Coordinates of C-alpha atoms and ligand atoms in Angstrom, one line a residue:
M26 CA 137.2 47.6 81.1
K27 CA 137.9 51.3 80.8
Q28 CA 138.0 52.6 77.3
Y29 CA 139.4 55.9 76.0
T30 CA 138.5 56.8 72.4
R31 CA 140.0 59.7 70.5
S32 CA 138.4 60.3 67.2
T33 CA 139.7 62.6 64.6
F34 CA 138.4 63.3 61.1
C35 CA 140.2 60.5 59.4
F36 CA 141.5 58.0 61.8
N37 CA 140.8 56.4 65.2
F38 CA 143.1 55.4 68.0
I39 CA 141.6 53.1 70.6
F40 CA 143.6 52.5 73.8
T41 CA 142.2 49.8 76.1
A42 CA 143.1 49.4 79.8
E43 CA 145.3 46.4 79.0
C44 CA 147.2 48.8 76.7
D45 CA 146.3 46.9 73.6
T46 CA 146.6 49.6 71.0
V47 CA 144.5 49.3 67.9
I48 CA 145.1 51.9 65.3
R49 CA 142.6 51.9 62.5
F50 CA 142.1 54.2 59.5
E51 CA 138.5 54.8 58.9
L52 CA 138.1 57.2 56.0
D53 CA 134.5 57.8 56.7
S54 CA 134.7 57.6 60.5
V55 CA 132.9 60.2 62.5
T56 CA 133.4 61.8 65.9
S57 CA 132.4 59.2 68.4
G58 CA 133.1 58.4 71.9
Q59 CA 132.0 58.0 75.5
Q60 CA 131.7 61.4 77.1
T61 CA 130.9 61.1 80.7
T62 CA 130.6 64.1 83.0
A63 CA 130.1 63.9 86.8
N64 CA 126.5 62.7 87.6
S65 CA 125.5 62.4 84.0
P66 CA 124.6 59.1 82.5
S67 CA 127.4 57.3 80.6
R68 CA 127.2 57.8 76.8
Y69 CA 128.1 55.5 74.0
D70 CA 127.6 55.4 70.3
A71 CA 126.1 52.0 70.6
I72 CA 124.7 49.8 73.3
I73 CA 124.0 46.2 72.7
V74 CA 121.4 44.5 74.9
G75 CA 122.6 40.9 75.4
A76 CA 126.0 39.1 75.0
G77 CA 124.8 36.2 73.0
H78 CA 127.1 35.3 70.1
N79 CA 125.1 37.6 67.8
G80 CA 125.3 40.6 70.2
L81 CA 129.0 40.1 70.6
T82 CA 129.4 39.8 66.8
A83 CA 127.5 43.0 66.2
A84 CA 129.5 44.8 68.9
A85 CA 132.8 43.8 67.4
Y86 CA 131.8 45.1 64.0
L87 CA 130.6 48.4 65.4
A88 CA 133.8 48.9 67.4
R89 CA 135.8 48.0 64.4
A90 CA 134.2 50.9 62.6
G91 CA 135.2 53.2 65.4
L92 CA 132.0 53.4 67.5
S93 CA 132.3 53.4 71.2
T94 CA 130.3 50.3 72.1
L95 CA 128.9 48.8 75.3
V96 CA 127.5 45.3 75.7
L97 CA 125.1 44.6 78.6
E98 CA 124.4 41.0 79.6
R99 CA 121.9 39.9 82.3
R100 CA 123.8 36.7 83.2
D101 CA 127.1 36.6 84.9
I102 CA 128.8 35.1 81.8
V103 CA 128.7 36.1 78.2
G104 CA 127.5 33.7 75.4
G105 CA 123.7 33.4 75.7
C106 CA 123.0 29.9 74.4
C107 CA 126.5 29.4 73.1
V108 CA 128.4 28.7 76.3
T109 CA 130.5 26.2 78.1
E110 CA 129.6 25.8 81.8
E111 CA 130.9 23.7 84.7
I112 CA 128.2 21.3 85.9
A113 CA 130.4 19.3 88.3
P114 CA 133.9 20.0 89.6
G115 CA 136.2 20.2 86.6
C116 CA 133.6 19.0 84.2
R117 CA 132.6 21.5 81.5
V118 CA 129.7 21.1 79.1
S119 CA 128.2 23.0 76.2
T120 CA 125.1 23.3 78.2
T121 CA 122.8 24.5 75.4
S122 CA 124.1 24.6 71.8
Y123 CA 126.6 21.8 71.2
I124 CA 127.5 21.5 67.5
A125 CA 128.9 24.4 65.3
S126 CA 127.5 23.7 61.9
M127 CA 126.8 27.1 60.4
L128 CA 129.2 29.6 62.0
R129 CA 129.9 32.0 59.1
P130 CA 133.4 31.9 57.6
E131 CA 133.2 35.7 57.2
V132 CA 132.8 36.2 61.0
I133 CA 135.6 33.7 61.8
S134 CA 138.1 35.4 59.5
E135 CA 137.1 39.1 59.7
L136 CA 137.1 39.0 63.5
R137 CA 140.2 36.8 63.6
L138 CA 138.6 34.3 65.9
A139 CA 141.3 31.7 65.5
D140 CA 143.8 34.3 66.9
H141 CA 141.5 34.4 70.0
G142 CA 141.6 30.7 70.5
L143 CA 138.8 29.3 68.4
R144 CA 139.4 25.8 67.1
M145 CA 136.9 23.4 65.6
I146 CA 137.3 19.9 64.4
P147 CA 134.9 18.4 61.8
C148 CA 132.4 15.8 63.1
D149 CA 133.2 12.7 61.1
P150 CA 130.8 10.9 61.0
A151 CA 128.7 14.1 60.6
I152 CA 125.8 12.1 61.9
Q153 CA 125.5 8.6 63.3
V154 CA 122.3 6.7 63.9
P155 CA 122.2 3.5 66.0
F156 CA 119.1 1.4 65.3
P157 CA 117.2 -0.8 67.7
D158 CA 118.5 -3.9 65.8
G159 CA 122.0 -3.0 66.9
H160 CA 123.1 -1.6 63.5
V161 CA 125.0 1.7 63.8
V162 CA 125.0 3.7 60.6
P163 CA 127.6 6.5 60.3
W164 CA 127.2 9.3 57.7
W165 CA 130.8 9.9 56.7
V166 CA 131.9 13.3 55.6
D167 CA 133.6 11.9 52.5
R168 CA 130.7 11.3 50.1
E169 CA 132.1 8.2 48.4
R170 CA 132.7 6.6 51.9
A171 CA 129.1 7.6 52.9
R172 CA 127.7 6.1 49.6
Q173 CA 129.5 2.8 50.3
E174 CA 128.2 2.8 53.9
F175 CA 124.6 3.4 52.7
S176 CA 124.9 0.7 49.9
R177 CA 125.0 -1.8 52.8
I178 CA 121.5 -0.7 53.6
S179 CA 120.2 -0.4 50.0
A180 CA 122.1 -0.2 46.7
K181 CA 119.3 1.8 45.2
D182 CA 119.2 4.3 48.0
A183 CA 122.9 4.7 47.9
A184 CA 122.8 5.7 44.2
R185 CA 119.9 8.0 44.9
F186 CA 121.8 9.6 47.8
V187 CA 124.4 10.9 45.4
Q188 CA 121.9 12.4 43.0
V189 CA 119.9 14.0 45.9
D190 CA 123.1 15.4 47.5
D191 CA 124.1 17.1 44.2
Q192 CA 120.6 18.5 43.8
L193 CA 120.4 19.8 47.4
K194 CA 123.9 21.3 47.3
K195 CA 123.1 23.1 44.0
L196 CA 119.8 24.5 45.4
A197 CA 121.4 25.5 48.7
R198 CA 124.0 27.6 46.7
Y199 CA 121.1 29.8 45.4
L200 CA 120.0 30.5 48.9
Q201 CA 123.5 31.0 50.3
P202 CA 124.0 34.7 49.4
F203 CA 120.8 35.7 51.1
F204 CA 122.2 34.6 54.4
M205 CA 124.6 37.5 54.7
E206 CA 122.5 40.4 53.5
P207 CA 119.2 42.0 54.6
P208 CA 116.2 40.3 53.0
P209 CA 114.3 42.4 50.4
E210 CA 111.5 44.7 51.6
I211 CA 109.0 43.8 48.9
D212 CA 107.1 47.0 48.1
T213 CA 106.3 47.7 44.5
C214 CA 105.2 51.3 45.4
T215 CA 108.8 52.4 46.1
I216 CA 112.0 52.5 44.0
R217 CA 113.7 50.9 47.0
G218 CA 111.2 48.0 46.8
W219 CA 111.9 47.5 43.1
T220 CA 115.7 47.6 43.7
D221 CA 115.3 44.9 46.3
L222 CA 113.3 42.8 44.0
F223 CA 115.9 43.2 41.3
R224 CA 118.6 42.2 43.8
V225 CA 116.7 39.0 44.6
G226 CA 116.1 38.3 40.9
K227 CA 119.8 38.6 40.1
R228 CA 120.7 35.9 42.7
F229 CA 118.6 33.4 40.8
R230 CA 120.2 34.2 37.4
G231 CA 120.5 30.9 35.5
I232 CA 118.0 29.0 37.5
S233 CA 115.8 26.6 35.5
S234 CA 112.1 26.3 35.9
A235 CA 112.7 22.7 37.2
E236 CA 114.9 24.1 39.9
I237 CA 112.4 26.8 40.8
A238 CA 109.8 24.0 41.2
Q239 CA 112.2 22.1 43.4
L240 CA 112.9 25.1 45.5
V241 CA 109.3 25.8 46.0
S242 CA 108.6 22.2 47.0
F243 CA 111.5 22.3 49.5
L244 CA 110.1 25.6 51.0
T245 CA 106.6 24.3 51.3
G246 CA 106.8 20.5 51.3
S247 CA 107.3 18.0 54.1
L248 CA 110.5 16.2 54.9
G249 CA 108.7 12.9 55.3
E250 CA 107.1 13.0 51.9
F251 CA 110.4 14.0 50.3
L252 CA 112.1 11.1 51.9
D253 CA 109.3 8.6 51.1
H254 CA 109.5 9.7 47.5
N255 CA 113.3 9.3 47.2
Y256 CA 114.2 6.4 49.4
E257 CA 113.0 2.9 50.0
S258 CA 114.8 2.0 53.2
D259 CA 113.5 3.3 56.6
K260 CA 117.1 3.4 57.9
M261 CA 118.1 5.7 55.0
K262 CA 115.1 8.0 55.8
A263 CA 116.1 8.1 59.5
M264 CA 119.6 9.2 58.5
F265 CA 118.1 12.3 56.8
L266 CA 115.6 12.8 59.6
A267 CA 118.4 12.8 62.2
N268 CA 120.0 15.8 60.3
N269 CA 116.8 17.9 60.1
V270 CA 113.8 19.5 61.8
Y271 CA 116.0 20.4 64.8
G272 CA 114.4 22.7 67.2
K273 CA 111.4 23.1 64.9
H274 CA 107.8 22.9 65.6
G275 CA 106.3 20.1 63.5
G276 CA 106.8 16.5 62.9
P277 CA 108.5 15.4 59.7
Y278 CA 105.3 15.2 57.8
Q279 CA 104.3 18.8 58.4
P280 CA 104.5 21.1 55.4
G281 CA 107.6 23.3 55.4
T282 CA 109.8 20.8 57.2
A283 CA 111.8 19.9 54.0
I284 CA 113.5 23.3 54.1
G285 CA 115.9 22.0 56.8
L286 CA 117.6 19.9 54.1
L287 CA 118.7 23.1 52.4
F288 CA 119.4 25.0 55.6
H289 CA 121.9 22.5 56.8
L290 CA 123.8 22.6 53.5
L291 CA 124.6 26.3 53.7
S292 CA 128.3 26.5 54.1
G293 CA 129.9 27.0 57.5
G294 CA 133.2 26.7 59.4
E295 CA 136.5 28.3 58.6
H296 CA 136.8 26.6 55.2
E297 CA 133.3 27.4 54.0
L298 CA 132.3 23.8 53.6
Q299 CA 128.7 22.9 52.6
G300 CA 127.1 20.8 55.3
F301 CA 130.0 21.4 57.8
Y302 CA 129.5 20.0 61.3
G303 CA 132.1 20.9 63.9
H304 CA 133.1 20.1 67.5
V305 CA 134.4 23.2 69.2
I306 CA 137.5 22.6 71.3
G307 CA 136.7 23.9 74.8
G308 CA 133.0 23.6 74.1
M309 CA 130.7 26.1 72.3
G310 CA 131.7 28.8 74.9
S311 CA 135.0 29.0 73.1
I312 CA 133.2 30.7 70.2
T313 CA 131.7 33.4 72.4
Q314 CA 134.9 33.8 74.4
A315 CA 136.8 34.4 71.2
L316 CA 134.1 36.9 70.1
A317 CA 134.3 38.7 73.4
A318 CA 138.1 38.8 73.2
A319 CA 138.1 40.0 69.6
G320 CA 135.5 42.7 70.6
R321 CA 137.5 43.8 73.7
K322 CA 140.6 44.2 71.5
L323 CA 138.7 46.4 69.2
G324 CA 137.5 48.5 72.2
V325 CA 134.2 46.9 73.1
E326 CA 133.2 47.3 76.8
I327 CA 131.3 44.3 78.2
R328 CA 129.4 44.3 81.4
T329 CA 127.9 41.1 82.8
S330 CA 125.2 40.9 85.6
A331 CA 123.7 44.0 84.0
P332 CA 120.1 43.2 83.1
V333 CA 118.4 45.9 81.0
A334 CA 115.0 46.8 82.3
S335 CA 113.9 49.1 79.5
I336 CA 115.0 50.7 76.3
E337 CA 114.6 54.5 76.5
V338 CA 112.6 56.1 73.7
R339 CA 112.1 59.8 73.1
S340 CA 110.5 61.4 70.1
G341 CA 110.4 58.0 68.3
R342 CA 114.2 57.5 68.8
A343 CA 116.1 55.1 71.0
R344 CA 118.2 57.1 73.4
G345 CA 119.7 54.5 75.7
V346 CA 118.7 51.9 78.3
V347 CA 117.9 51.7 82.0
L348 CA 119.2 48.7 84.0
D349 CA 117.3 46.8 86.6
D350 CA 119.2 48.7 89.3
G351 CA 118.1 52.0 87.8
T352 CA 121.4 52.9 86.1
E353 CA 120.8 55.0 83.0
L354 CA 123.1 54.7 80.0
R355 CA 122.8 56.7 76.9
A356 CA 123.6 55.8 73.3
R357 CA 123.0 57.0 69.8
M358 CA 121.8 53.6 68.8
V359 CA 120.6 50.4 70.6
L360 CA 120.9 46.9 69.2
S361 CA 118.9 44.2 70.9
N362 CA 120.2 40.7 71.0
A363 CA 117.2 39.6 73.0
D364 CA 114.4 37.8 71.2
P365 CA 111.7 39.9 69.5
K366 CA 109.0 39.2 72.1
R367 CA 111.4 40.1 75.0
T368 CA 112.6 43.2 73.2
F369 CA 109.3 44.7 72.0
L370 CA 106.9 43.4 74.6
K371 CA 109.0 43.6 77.8
M372 CA 111.7 46.3 77.3
L373 CA 109.6 48.9 75.4
D374 CA 106.5 50.8 76.3
A375 CA 103.6 49.7 74.0
K376 CA 102.7 53.4 73.4
D377 CA 106.0 53.8 71.5
L378 CA 105.1 51.0 68.9
P379 CA 102.5 50.8 66.2
E380 CA 99.6 48.6 67.2
D381 CA 99.8 46.4 64.1
F382 CA 103.5 45.9 64.7
L383 CA 102.8 44.8 68.3
F384 CA 100.0 42.5 67.1
A385 CA 102.4 40.8 64.7
V386 CA 105.1 40.4 67.4
R387 CA 102.6 38.8 69.8
G388 CA 101.8 36.3 67.0
I389 CA 105.4 35.1 66.6
K390 CA 105.4 31.3 67.2
M391 CA 107.8 30.4 70.0
A392 CA 106.7 27.7 72.5
G393 CA 109.7 25.4 72.9
P394 CA 109.8 22.6 71.7
C395 CA 113.1 21.2 73.0
A396 CA 115.1 20.5 76.1
K397 CA 118.6 19.6 77.0
V398 CA 120.0 17.0 79.5
N399 CA 123.7 17.1 80.3
F400 CA 125.5 14.3 82.1
V401 CA 128.9 13.6 83.7
L402 CA 129.7 9.9 83.6
D403 CA 132.4 7.8 85.2
E404 CA 132.5 5.5 82.2
E405 CA 132.4 6.2 78.5
P406 CA 128.9 5.4 77.0
R407 CA 129.1 2.1 75.1
F408 CA 126.6 2.2 72.2
T409 CA 125.7 -1.3 71.1
G410 CA 126.9 -2.0 67.6
T411 CA 129.8 0.5 67.5
S412 CA 132.8 -1.0 65.8
S413 CA 135.6 -2.1 68.2
H414 CA 137.9 -0.2 65.8
A415 CA 136.0 3.1 66.1
T416 CA 138.3 6.0 67.1
P417 CA 137.1 8.3 70.0
L418 CA 135.9 10.8 67.4
E419 CA 133.8 8.1 65.7
R420 CA 132.3 7.3 69.1
T421 CA 131.2 10.9 69.8
F422 CA 127.9 11.5 68.0
Y423 CA 124.8 9.3 68.2
T424 CA 121.2 10.4 67.2
L425 CA 118.5 8.2 68.7
V426 CA 115.6 8.5 66.3
P427 CA 114.7 5.2 64.6
S428 CA 112.0 6.3 62.1
L429 CA 109.9 9.0 60.6
E430 CA 106.8 7.5 62.3
F431 CA 108.5 7.6 65.7
A432 CA 109.3 11.3 65.3
E433 CA 105.8 12.2 64.0
R434 CA 104.2 10.4 66.9
C435 CA 106.6 12.1 69.4
Y436 CA 105.6 15.6 68.0
D437 CA 101.9 14.7 68.2
I438 CA 102.1 13.9 71.8
A439 CA 104.1 17.0 72.7
K440 CA 101.8 19.3 70.7
F441 CA 99.0 18.4 73.0
G442 CA 101.1 19.4 76.1
N443 CA 102.3 15.9 77.1
I444 CA 105.9 14.7 77.6
P445 CA 106.4 11.8 75.2
E446 CA 107.3 8.5 76.8
E447 CA 109.6 7.8 73.8
L448 CA 111.9 10.7 73.1
W449 CA 114.1 11.7 70.2
V450 CA 117.5 12.2 71.8
D451 CA 120.7 13.5 70.1
C452 CA 123.7 12.4 72.1
V453 CA 127.2 13.9 71.9
V454 CA 130.0 12.3 74.0
S455 CA 131.9 15.6 73.8
S456 CA 134.8 14.5 76.0
N457 CA 135.7 12.0 73.2
A458 CA 136.2 14.9 70.8
D459 CA 137.9 17.1 73.4
D460 CA 139.4 15.5 76.5
S461 CA 140.1 18.9 78.1
L462 CA 136.4 19.0 79.1
A463 CA 136.6 16.6 82.0
P464 CA 139.3 15.1 84.2
A465 CA 140.7 11.7 83.5
G466 CA 138.1 9.0 84.2
K467 CA 135.1 11.3 83.7
H468 CA 133.1 11.7 80.5
I469 CA 130.7 14.4 79.2
L470 CA 127.5 13.4 77.5
T471 CA 125.3 16.2 76.3
C472 CA 121.8 15.4 75.0
F473 CA 119.4 17.5 72.9
V474 CA 115.8 16.4 73.4
Q475 CA 113.0 16.8 70.9
Y476 CA 110.0 17.2 71.1
V477 CA 108.7 18.5 74.4
P478 CA 106.0 21.1 75.1
Y479 CA 106.6 24.5 76.7
Q480 CA 103.2 24.5 78.2
L481 CA 102.4 21.3 80.0
R482 CA 98.8 20.0 79.9
E483 CA 99.0 18.9 83.5
G484 CA 101.4 20.0 86.2
N485 CA 104.4 22.2 85.6
W486 CA 108.0 21.9 84.6
D487 CA 109.3 22.4 88.1
E488 CA 107.5 19.2 89.1
E489 CA 108.2 17.3 85.9
R490 CA 111.8 18.1 85.4
E491 CA 113.2 14.9 86.8
L492 CA 110.6 12.8 84.9
L493 CA 112.0 14.2 81.7
G494 CA 115.5 13.4 82.8
D495 CA 114.5 9.8 83.7
R496 CA 112.9 9.3 80.3
V497 CA 116.0 10.5 78.5
V498 CA 118.1 8.1 80.6
K499 CA 115.7 5.3 79.8
K500 CA 115.9 6.0 76.0
I501 CA 119.7 6.2 76.1
A502 CA 119.9 2.9 78.0
E503 CA 118.1 1.1 75.1
Y504 CA 121.2 1.9 73.0
A505 CA 124.0 2.3 75.5
P506 CA 123.1 0.1 78.5
N507 CA 126.0 1.1 80.7
V508 CA 124.9 4.8 80.9
P509 CA 122.4 4.6 83.8
G510 CA 125.0 3.1 86.1
A511 CA 127.7 5.6 85.1
I512 CA 125.9 8.9 85.9
V513 CA 127.7 11.0 88.5
A514 CA 125.9 14.3 87.7
R515 CA 122.9 15.3 85.7
Q516 CA 121.5 18.7 84.6
V517 CA 118.0 18.8 83.1
L518 CA 117.1 22.0 81.2
T519 CA 113.4 22.1 80.4
P520 CA 111.9 24.7 78.0
L521 CA 111.1 26.7 81.2
D522 CA 114.7 26.5 82.3
L523 CA 115.8 27.7 78.9
E524 CA 113.5 30.7 79.3
R525 CA 114.5 31.5 82.9
T526 CA 118.2 30.9 82.7
Y527 CA 119.1 31.7 79.1
G528 CA 116.4 34.4 78.5
L529 CA 114.7 32.5 75.6
T530 CA 111.0 33.4 75.5
E531 CA 109.0 30.2 75.9
G532 CA 112.3 28.3 75.6
N533 CA 112.4 28.8 71.8
I534 CA 116.0 28.1 70.8
F535 CA 115.8 30.1 67.6
H536 CA 114.1 33.3 69.0
G537 CA 111.1 32.2 66.9
D538 CA 110.2 29.1 65.1
L539 CA 112.0 28.5 61.7
R540 CA 108.8 28.2 59.7
L541 CA 108.2 29.6 56.2
E542 CA 106.0 32.4 57.4
Q543 CA 108.6 33.5 59.9
L544 CA 111.6 33.5 57.6
F545 CA 113.3 35.8 55.2
F546 CA 111.3 39.1 54.6
M547 CA 108.8 37.9 57.2
R548 CA 111.4 37.7 60.0
P549 CA 110.8 38.8 62.8
V550 CA 107.6 40.2 61.3
P551 CA 106.6 41.3 57.8
G552 CA 107.8 44.8 56.9
W553 CA 110.6 44.8 59.5
S554 CA 113.1 42.3 58.2
Q555 CA 116.0 44.6 57.6
Y556 CA 117.1 44.8 61.3
R557 CA 115.5 48.2 61.7
T558 CA 112.5 48.6 63.9
P559 CA 109.6 51.1 64.1
I560 CA 111.8 53.0 66.6
G561 CA 114.6 55.1 65.1
G562 CA 118.1 53.9 66.1
L563 CA 116.8 50.6 67.5
Y564 CA 117.9 47.4 65.7
L565 CA 117.3 43.7 66.3
C566 CA 120.6 41.8 66.0
G567 CA 119.8 38.3 67.3
A568 CA 118.4 35.1 66.0
G569 CA 114.9 36.5 65.9
A570 CA 116.1 38.5 62.9
H571 CA 117.0 37.2 59.4
P572 CA 118.4 34.6 58.7
G573 CA 117.3 33.1 62.1
G574 CA 118.6 30.8 64.8
G575 CA 121.7 28.6 65.1
V576 CA 125.2 29.7 65.9
T577 CA 125.9 31.6 62.7
G578 CA 126.9 35.2 63.6
A579 CA 124.9 36.2 60.6
P580 CA 122.1 38.3 62.2
G581 CA 124.8 40.1 64.4
R582 CA 127.0 40.9 61.4
N583 CA 124.1 41.9 59.1
A584 CA 122.5 44.1 61.8
A585 CA 125.8 45.9 62.5
H586 CA 126.3 46.6 58.8
Q587 CA 122.7 48.0 58.6
A588 CA 123.3 50.2 61.6
L589 CA 126.6 51.4 60.2
R590 CA 124.9 52.2 56.9
D591 CA 122.5 54.5 58.8
W592 CA 125.3 55.9 60.9
K593 CA 127.3 56.8 57.8
K594 CA 124.3 58.6 56.3
G595 CA 124.3 60.7 59.5
R596 CA 120.9 59.5 60.7
L597 CA 122.1 58.5 64.2
Q598 CA 124.8 61.0 65.0
E599 CA 122.9 63.6 66.9
S600 CA 123.7 63.8 70.5
A601 CA 122.8 60.8 72.7
A602 CA 121.7 63.2 75.4
Ligands
FAD721 C1 119.3 23.7 74.0 C2 119.8 24.3 72.7 C3 120.5 23.6 71.8 C4 121.0 24.2 70.6 N1 121.8 23.5 69.8 C5 122.4 24.2 68.7 C6 123.4 23.6 68.0 O1 123.9 22.5 68.3 N2 124.0 24.3 67.0 C7 123.5 25.5 66.6 O2 124.0 26.1 65.7 N3 122.5 26.1 67.3 C8 122.0 25.5 68.4 N4 121.1 26.1 69.2 C9 120.5 27.4 68.7 C10 121.5 28.6 69.0 O3 122.2 28.3 70.1 C11 120.8 29.9 69.1 O4 119.8 30.1 68.1 C12 121.8 31.0 69.1 O5 122.8 30.8 69.9 C13 121.1 32.4 69.4 O6 122.1 33.3 69.5 P1 121.8 34.8 69.8 O7 123.1 35.5 70.1 O8 121.0 35.4 68.7 O9 120.9 34.8 71.1 P2 121.1 34.3 72.6 O10 122.2 33.3 72.6 O11 119.8 33.9 73.1 O12 121.7 35.5 73.4 C14 120.8 36.6 73.8 C15 121.4 37.2 75.0 O13 120.7 38.3 75.5 C16 120.7 38.3 76.9 N5 119.5 39.1 77.3 C17 118.2 38.9 77.1 N6 117.5 39.8 77.7 C18 118.4 40.7 78.3 C19 118.2 41.9 79.0 N7 117.0 42.4 79.4 N8 119.3 42.5 79.5 C20 120.6 42.0 79.2 N9 120.8 40.9 78.5 C21 119.7 40.2 78.0 C22 120.5 36.8 77.2 O14 120.9 36.5 78.6 C23 121.5 36.2 76.2 O15 122.8 36.1 76.7 C24 120.7 25.6 70.4 C25 120.0 26.3 71.3 C26 119.6 25.7 72.5 C27 118.9 26.5 73.6

């Protein structure tokens, strides 16, 4: 899309080729714009590498502040791993991410995503676990309804559930504000470091020593031990397990896995609900389509099939990018939505980065450990034990993980490079929540698979892909026997496919494992958590930055604000030549 930007001292007019006219008054806006002369590289205020949801979010905020902004995406569609793709004629699937649980309310409202077609409906039940004995346990959104459901398993556990829920929600509220701001750069040798420490301290005003102890044990303890301590019934423990350790390295007894309990209670969705889980109408791609439309309306230019080969650096400053086809594009700032390893180890020259920084980046734990298998069926899956009165929405979400021990064993097998015989499979019959995804008579079943290795001990993923698909089908058949005979199309995405197709280094869905030593002021690496990088004018705006992975929009929004702070201080406004 062509864009013409006219900046004046105190207000901006942006005319897009579709003649959308956006008039904004930016009191502190500065001269910006794309100035292209014959044979000279195109120039922008900001270039974003990657059109994942975070890259699109960052772009929209930058354009909203009046910056001429270009997004470059290597694939032929925008969205990264937040996409809806056709896997059989007329059958559309959220091929990678599939549930919107933490999309930030600020992003939804500030970028007016609803005006651009975004609609979500709450998953209710939020989780549902079918057990091998044919008992299906739904976790209803309404807490009293959930308590009653759980009291059928254990009256004691149902009472404990309410106490634990209160405790977790309270603790999660202390962490919530950190989500939408840069982490502190802890450095007691600078005033800035002390200011940051003070900022953190203020967030915990009123916290008791008992709550501090609880927070520390959630950050460092294991999910399994927490559940064993609080609940007597294995089914109750499996309910909590089904809601946690997604995409993470580590079985439920690994230290640091309890943090997922708090992570999932950060609020999300339009109405800022704690623990919100949503089905997105039109699939997850509706989120990124809405972000792209919002961005375009604000003046963002988006180019697909435009892989960036390198980020150009001169005198310690990012000056633009070079595409695979040799095209040079200049910018006053570059934001990378690619993961940290891809950004710093593939798109930059090692000589431009400090050795200790590169050493830290090489050490970021990635390596899978998940896969996705998507199906088109000609019959709706019939999970044994589902009530005959269940509505389509209540027949949508099934997590197949019967116990903590099962999950722990599964991780142990995967961590030694083998594909577990018995897999943990999260099933969403998304066409039950949204019948626009498939023509009448066809059904969409999308399955997240945990745990599988990135690096196989024997063979390779190109040889083992269908074996993985077969094991997933076998597991589902134990709970929904009609599925194997109903499959008309199947797409298996191994960790290697996630890397090749979606650009995720080692297939890691979060651009780096969500483990304590890779979170908060240590994400992506210690010393560089505030979206800036050792290269002036280069920022990281994807899930590899704080607060991490998941479809949240938080790293994109936070990074854009950080870049704008620097821009307003005049740090980036010298010519992009
Ligand atoms: C299988 C799977 C299931 C998941 N399930 C869920 C879920 O249900 N709910 C949830 O909240 N999260 C889920 N996630 C995690 C979530 O989708 C991601 O953490 C999040 O989408 C990352 O967004 P991002 O914008 O930071 O990066 P990405 O979506 O990875 O986008 C980065 C973009 O950069 C592009 N790129 C990379 N290199 C270049 C280059 N050189 N030139 C140009 N472009 C480049 C890539 O092609 C990509 O489009 C899942 C992820 C996967 C893979």
